[in-house]
Amino acid sequence: MTVKPRADIAALPAYRPGRSPADLARELGLPSAVKLASNEVAFEPLPSVIAAVTAAAASMNRYPDNSAQLLTETLAVRAAVDTAQIAVGCGSVSLCQQLLQAFAGPGDEVIFAWRSFEAYPLLVSVSGATQVRVPLKDRYDHDLDAMAAAITDRTRVVFVCSPNNPTGTAVANGDLQRFLDAVPDSVLVVLDEAYREFVTDPDVPDGIEFSAGRPNVCVLRTFSKAYGLAGMRVGYLVAGDPEVAAAVRKTYVPFSVSTVAQAAAVASLAAEDELLARCQRVVLERERVVSALRELGADVSRSEANFVWLPLGDATMDFAAGCEQRGIIVRPFAGDGARITIGDPAENDAFLTIMSEWHAGRPVT
Ligand SMILES: Cc1ncc(COP(=O)(O)O)c(C=O)c1O
């Protein structure tokens, strides 16, 4: 008899990472290729963060601080919450998994908008719970009324991704307020704010403020995007109720946030002004790219994140393949659209050149 995984795990699609720019450049015979596929920031790490990481690496023979005490305390002061309301994880995707392990299982339902962050379906399946996908409204936005209406007595968790990956749109203050008022206290609402630092619309709420006094609301944030630490793997949760954070800490894989990741995160918070100023440069580039796309006649949603979404439908895969032939890796979702990360100005110009050819009806290959 051969060993077999659980049938539901065997049925899951294998994770397929995007192409590496080094491989693509080699294949095309180019000096380099551009990756606009994973919503990273293009800036190099700050010298102060590299120095902190280098110093922390000296203790790599020891296990990390499992409670991430310094990072947790620093985050708590910054968010004006108690340390008991914080959980640190190996990226916010890990916190999504921990939340599902702690709050949902076979027979339970987990609601999320669709299309949204591609990890949700996978992680819900792994938890054994049932996915309930609520279609986006007008192609881009969370339909919070429909999501509230989809709640049953089996619903345990609802993810609200704002800004939404991949469409870039964010939920408005009044809509979120109304939604949270409609959700039963027994259902946990997870506000996934991986891109919060790129939001400029004043009508988009800060989830952490919303979670205050709401025991069934928690917020996910990450150091991967605005703070430029995607390779370090560190994110955090702020829960309205310390019991929620405690449950999430119980499903933490011990020591999974490394000493260097903790040091990088603490150093990044110390350099927050500089890092957030960089985000404003990304925002300016986003506005430039969106305007240029609109001038070309492209159908592009407003974006509050560090990427734009092109609903190209059946043309999506051809478009992405054409971009690759030109040395630019974007993130396609077959039959739906392509997500393009805002890169540095030269990278964005290269992408806009391809778009102008596409709109002129020329194949982009
Ligand atoms: C909406 C959303 N949430 C969470 C994550 C996970 O980020 P990380 O695990 O790097 O913190 C991502 C990453 O792309 C994301 O887009």
XYZ file of C-alpha atoms and ligand atoms in Angstrom:
381
model
C 0.000 0.000 0.000
C 1.351 3.457 -0.862
C 1.081 6.430 1.422
C -1.635 8.877 0.400
C -2.427 12.429 1.510
C -5.957 13.332 2.611
C -8.220 13.145 -0.466
C -9.178 16.851 -0.203
C -5.481 17.842 -0.077
C -4.630 15.572 -3.033
C -7.362 17.328 -5.031
C -5.870 20.794 -4.474
C -3.952 22.385 -7.356
C -0.195 22.561 -6.757
C 1.097 26.061 -6.050
C 2.713 27.525 -9.171
C 5.039 30.413 -8.385
C 5.464 33.142 -11.012
C 8.487 33.168 -13.303
C 11.758 34.423 -11.949
C 13.066 37.511 -13.777
C 16.566 35.967 -13.898
C 15.243 32.895 -15.764
C 13.221 34.999 -18.160
C 16.165 37.310 -18.911
C 18.371 34.275 -19.628
C 15.749 32.785 -21.924
C 15.298 36.025 -23.851
C 19.011 36.860 -23.899
C 18.340 40.173 -22.148
C 20.559 41.724 -19.431
C 17.550 41.762 -17.075
C 13.803 41.282 -16.930
C 11.235 43.190 -14.899
C 8.916 41.557 -12.374
C 5.636 43.392 -11.884
C 3.847 40.304 -10.622
C 4.058 40.052 -6.831
C 3.227 43.529 -5.488
C 6.653 44.013 -3.948
C 8.178 47.495 -3.742
C 11.077 48.153 -6.073
C 13.223 50.108 -3.556
C 16.353 48.582 -2.102
C 16.355 47.823 1.632
C 17.299 50.743 3.895
C 20.883 50.671 5.252
C 19.521 50.836 8.821
C 17.441 47.702 8.210
C 20.360 45.842 6.645
C 22.494 46.790 9.669
C 19.842 45.449 12.065
C 19.540 42.209 10.109
C 23.311 41.774 9.990
C 23.566 42.268 13.747
C 20.701 39.831 14.382
C 22.298 37.199 12.152
C 25.107 36.874 14.685
C 22.756 34.888 16.933
C 21.566 32.447 14.295
C 22.786 29.501 16.350
C 19.940 30.278 18.801
C 16.196 29.855 18.291
C 14.259 33.103 17.770
C 12.213 34.733 20.521
C 9.012 32.702 20.093
C 6.866 35.511 21.511
C 8.518 38.199 19.328
C 8.350 40.365 22.424
C 10.112 43.497 21.220
C 8.238 43.524 17.914
C 4.910 42.870 19.636
C 5.492 45.679 22.141
C 6.549 48.074 19.385
C 3.453 47.237 17.334
C 1.153 47.564 20.350
C 2.427 51.070 21.161
C 2.063 52.121 17.556
C -1.493 50.748 17.227
C -2.438 51.985 20.718
C -3.620 48.520 21.770
C -2.626 46.024 24.430
C 0.138 43.539 23.519
C -2.429 40.766 24.173
C -4.346 41.976 21.103
C -1.371 41.328 18.773
C -0.187 38.138 17.082
C 2.902 38.070 14.899
C 3.195 35.560 12.059
C 5.429 34.322 9.265
C 3.844 36.708 6.769
C 0.173 37.650 6.951
C -0.648 34.648 4.759
C 0.483 32.472 7.643
C -1.824 34.427 9.950
C -4.714 33.711 7.516
C -3.940 30.029 7.889
C -3.627 30.268 11.670
C -6.961 32.102 11.881
C -8.703 29.419 9.858
C -7.141 26.648 11.908
C -8.296 28.346 15.082
C -11.817 29.337 14.014
C -13.034 27.070 11.187
C -13.098 23.395 10.360
C -15.141 20.737 8.580
C -18.823 21.690 8.428
C -18.107 25.415 8.859
C -18.340 28.095 6.177
C -15.866 30.844 5.360
C -17.027 33.756 3.211
C -14.849 35.903 0.976
C -15.335 38.073 -2.097
C -14.299 36.672 -5.435
C -12.060 37.483 -7.122
C -9.817 38.285 -4.181
C -6.533 37.109 -2.653
C -5.796 33.768 -4.280
C -4.613 32.183 -1.024
C -8.108 32.297 0.553
C -9.621 29.350 -1.379
C -6.538 27.249 -0.833
C -6.278 27.951 2.893
C -10.003 27.434 3.469
C -9.753 24.060 1.707
C -6.778 23.064 3.837
C -8.755 23.941 6.984
C -11.517 21.546 5.875
C -14.145 24.314 5.948
C -16.403 25.180 3.006
C -15.649 28.158 0.766
C -18.437 30.640 0.103
C -17.410 32.996 -2.681
C -19.455 36.176 -3.133
C -18.962 37.771 -6.570
C -17.538 41.284 -6.710
C -20.030 44.063 -7.444
C -19.544 45.917 -10.735
C -16.488 43.716 -11.407
C -14.230 45.431 -8.855
C -15.808 46.041 -5.443
C -16.715 43.929 -2.448
C -20.478 43.431 -2.357
C -20.764 43.785 1.399
C -24.580 43.555 1.391
C -24.400 40.235 -0.483
C -21.642 39.038 1.851
C -23.778 39.850 4.901
C -26.713 38.069 3.257
C -24.523 34.987 2.660
C -23.954 34.494 6.407
C -25.622 31.369 7.777
C -25.491 29.683 11.156
C -22.504 27.720 9.831
C -20.437 30.840 8.995
C -17.393 31.240 11.198
C -15.125 33.673 9.350
C -15.544 36.409 6.711
C -12.512 37.852 4.937
C -12.763 41.447 3.714
C -9.729 42.325 1.636
C -9.294 46.095 1.473
C -7.677 47.214 -0.777
C -8.694 44.117 -2.659
C -6.037 41.991 -4.315
C -6.204 41.957 -7.352
C -8.729 44.695 -8.213
C -7.182 47.408 -6.010
C -10.464 48.843 -4.746
C -11.064 49.505 -1.040
C -14.227 49.434 1.056
C -15.636 52.778 2.189
C -16.151 53.796 5.786
C -19.977 53.839 5.798
C -20.231 50.540 3.917
C -17.899 48.793 6.357
C -19.728 50.253 9.327
C -23.085 49.008 7.996
C -21.621 45.591 7.222
C -20.066 45.143 10.659
C -23.345 46.167 12.284
C -25.118 43.438 10.274
C -22.658 40.633 11.092
C -23.566 38.480 14.116
C -21.164 38.684 17.047
C -20.350 34.986 16.613
C -18.793 35.521 13.169
C -15.175 36.675 12.978
C -14.535 39.418 10.395
C -10.938 39.519 9.166
C -10.006 42.829 7.561
C -7.034 41.969 5.369
C -5.185 45.264 4.952
C -1.953 44.108 3.320
C -1.906 47.280 1.184
C -3.272 49.812 3.713
C -0.217 52.075 3.528
C -0.906 52.886 -0.138
C -4.466 54.121 0.489
C -5.068 57.812 -0.196
C -8.885 57.986 -0.278
C -9.899 59.637 3.041
C -13.161 57.679 2.963
C -11.311 54.375 3.413
C -11.248 53.439 7.100
C -8.283 52.275 9.136
C -9.273 48.752 10.176
C -7.331 48.927 13.415
C -9.494 51.851 14.557
C -12.570 49.878 13.507
C -11.521 46.830 15.510
C -11.438 48.846 18.756
C -14.420 47.784 20.832
C -15.515 45.160 18.275
C -14.533 41.736 19.656
C -15.417 39.923 16.413
C -13.139 42.043 14.206
C -9.428 41.600 13.568
C -7.005 43.187 11.133
C -4.118 41.696 9.184
C -1.132 43.831 8.192
C 2.177 42.872 6.631
C 5.766 44.058 6.420
C 6.021 42.537 2.909
C 4.646 45.436 0.890
C 5.035 49.011 2.161
C 7.906 48.069 4.473
C 9.815 46.234 1.741
C 10.370 42.997 3.674
C 8.664 40.433 1.415
C 11.636 38.098 1.640
C 11.767 38.278 5.444
C 8.267 36.831 6.032
C 6.689 38.804 8.830
C 3.157 40.086 9.326
C 0.856 40.780 12.256
C -2.700 40.681 13.464
C -4.481 43.206 15.657
C -7.629 41.813 17.245
C -10.453 43.702 18.911
C -10.599 40.839 21.417
C -7.397 39.518 23.043
C -8.992 36.025 23.015
C -8.891 36.060 19.209
C -5.185 36.919 19.197
C -4.557 34.234 21.844
C -6.247 31.587 19.671
C -4.139 32.641 16.683
C -0.957 32.422 18.749
C -1.918 28.833 19.643
C -1.833 27.831 15.968
C 1.556 29.492 15.359
C 4.265 27.170 14.045
C 6.856 27.595 16.802
C 9.789 29.882 15.935
C 8.476 30.568 12.423
C 9.298 34.295 12.551
C 13.076 34.273 12.527
C 15.354 36.476 14.601
C 16.437 38.383 11.489
C 12.813 38.904 10.411
C 11.914 40.266 13.852
C 14.940 42.585 13.798
C 14.098 43.765 10.269
C 10.524 44.540 11.294
C 11.559 46.467 14.417
C 14.152 48.442 12.419
C 11.556 49.154 9.733
C 9.145 50.554 12.295
C 11.957 52.794 13.532
C 12.441 54.008 9.951
C 8.728 54.193 9.243
C 8.685 57.834 8.114
C 11.250 57.111 5.433
C 9.449 53.942 4.301
C 6.041 55.600 4.187
C 7.524 58.483 2.173
C 8.597 55.852 -0.341
C 5.027 54.586 -0.454
C 3.920 58.076 -1.440
C 6.295 57.868 -4.399
C 4.626 54.580 -5.358
C 1.244 56.290 -5.053
C 2.366 59.108 -7.383
C 3.555 56.534 -9.885
C 0.247 54.662 -9.541
C -1.681 57.838 -10.370
C 0.600 58.492 -13.347
C 0.148 54.924 -14.641
C -3.643 54.974 -14.145
C -3.925 58.327 -15.992
C -1.759 57.077 -18.838
C -3.824 53.887 -19.082
C -7.063 55.872 -19.162
C -5.674 58.135 -21.875
C -4.997 55.010 -23.894
C -8.643 54.040 -23.414
C -7.873 51.116 -21.089
C -10.579 49.860 -18.752
C -8.794 50.283 -15.428
C -10.266 50.402 -11.922
C -9.293 53.042 -9.402
C -6.605 51.528 -7.197
C -5.783 52.212 -3.567
C -2.909 49.712 -3.632
C 0.508 49.356 -5.290
C -0.854 47.634 -8.377
C -3.416 48.097 -11.116
C -5.935 45.637 -12.509
C -6.778 45.225 -16.171
C -9.955 43.185 -16.744
C -8.833 41.746 -20.081
C -11.109 38.683 -20.028
C -10.235 36.053 -22.592
C -7.294 38.108 -23.873
C -5.530 37.943 -20.489
C -3.166 35.035 -21.109
C -2.118 36.303 -24.554
C -1.431 39.697 -23.070
C 0.672 38.248 -20.235
C 2.602 36.010 -22.633
C 3.274 39.017 -24.853
C 4.543 41.034 -21.873
C 6.906 38.167 -20.999
C 8.247 38.125 -24.521
C 9.140 41.770 -23.917
C 10.817 40.984 -20.599
C 8.009 42.030 -18.246
C 6.367 39.533 -15.927
C 2.801 40.434 -14.906
C 0.278 38.375 -12.940
C -2.471 36.953 -15.144
C -5.680 35.267 -13.956
C -6.921 33.250 -16.937
C -10.180 34.490 -18.437
C -10.402 37.333 -15.950
C -7.636 39.928 -15.950
C -4.045 40.858 -15.265
C -2.616 42.506 -12.158
C 0.396 44.739 -12.685
C 2.518 45.936 -9.781
C 3.614 49.563 -9.791
C 7.373 49.432 -10.232
C 9.969 52.176 -10.581
C 9.348 54.871 -13.236
C 11.457 53.126 -15.903
C 9.682 49.801 -15.307
C 6.297 51.502 -15.468
C 7.273 53.254 -18.707
C 8.268 49.919 -20.224
C 4.870 48.517 -19.265
C 3.035 51.581 -20.644
C 4.875 51.217 -23.962
C 3.517 47.685 -24.253
C 0.039 48.905 -23.330
C 0.088 51.605 -25.982
C 0.969 48.999 -28.596
C -1.779 46.704 -27.298
C -4.294 49.526 -27.562
C -3.108 50.398 -31.028
C -4.137 46.862 -31.934
C -0.619 45.586 -32.392
C 0.276 42.227 -30.860
C 2.598 42.784 -27.913
C 4.966 39.945 -28.792
C -4.380 40.662 0.283
C -3.149 39.963 0.745
N -3.120 39.498 1.987
C -2.049 38.875 2.481
C -0.926 38.694 1.683
C 0.215 37.940 2.271
O 1.344 38.684 2.384
P 2.550 38.188 3.294
O 2.323 36.758 3.620
O 3.749 38.400 2.454
O 2.501 39.039 4.512
C -0.911 39.165 0.384
C 0.258 38.952 -0.460
O 0.316 39.207 -1.629
C -2.055 39.821 -0.101
O -2.106 40.280 -1.347
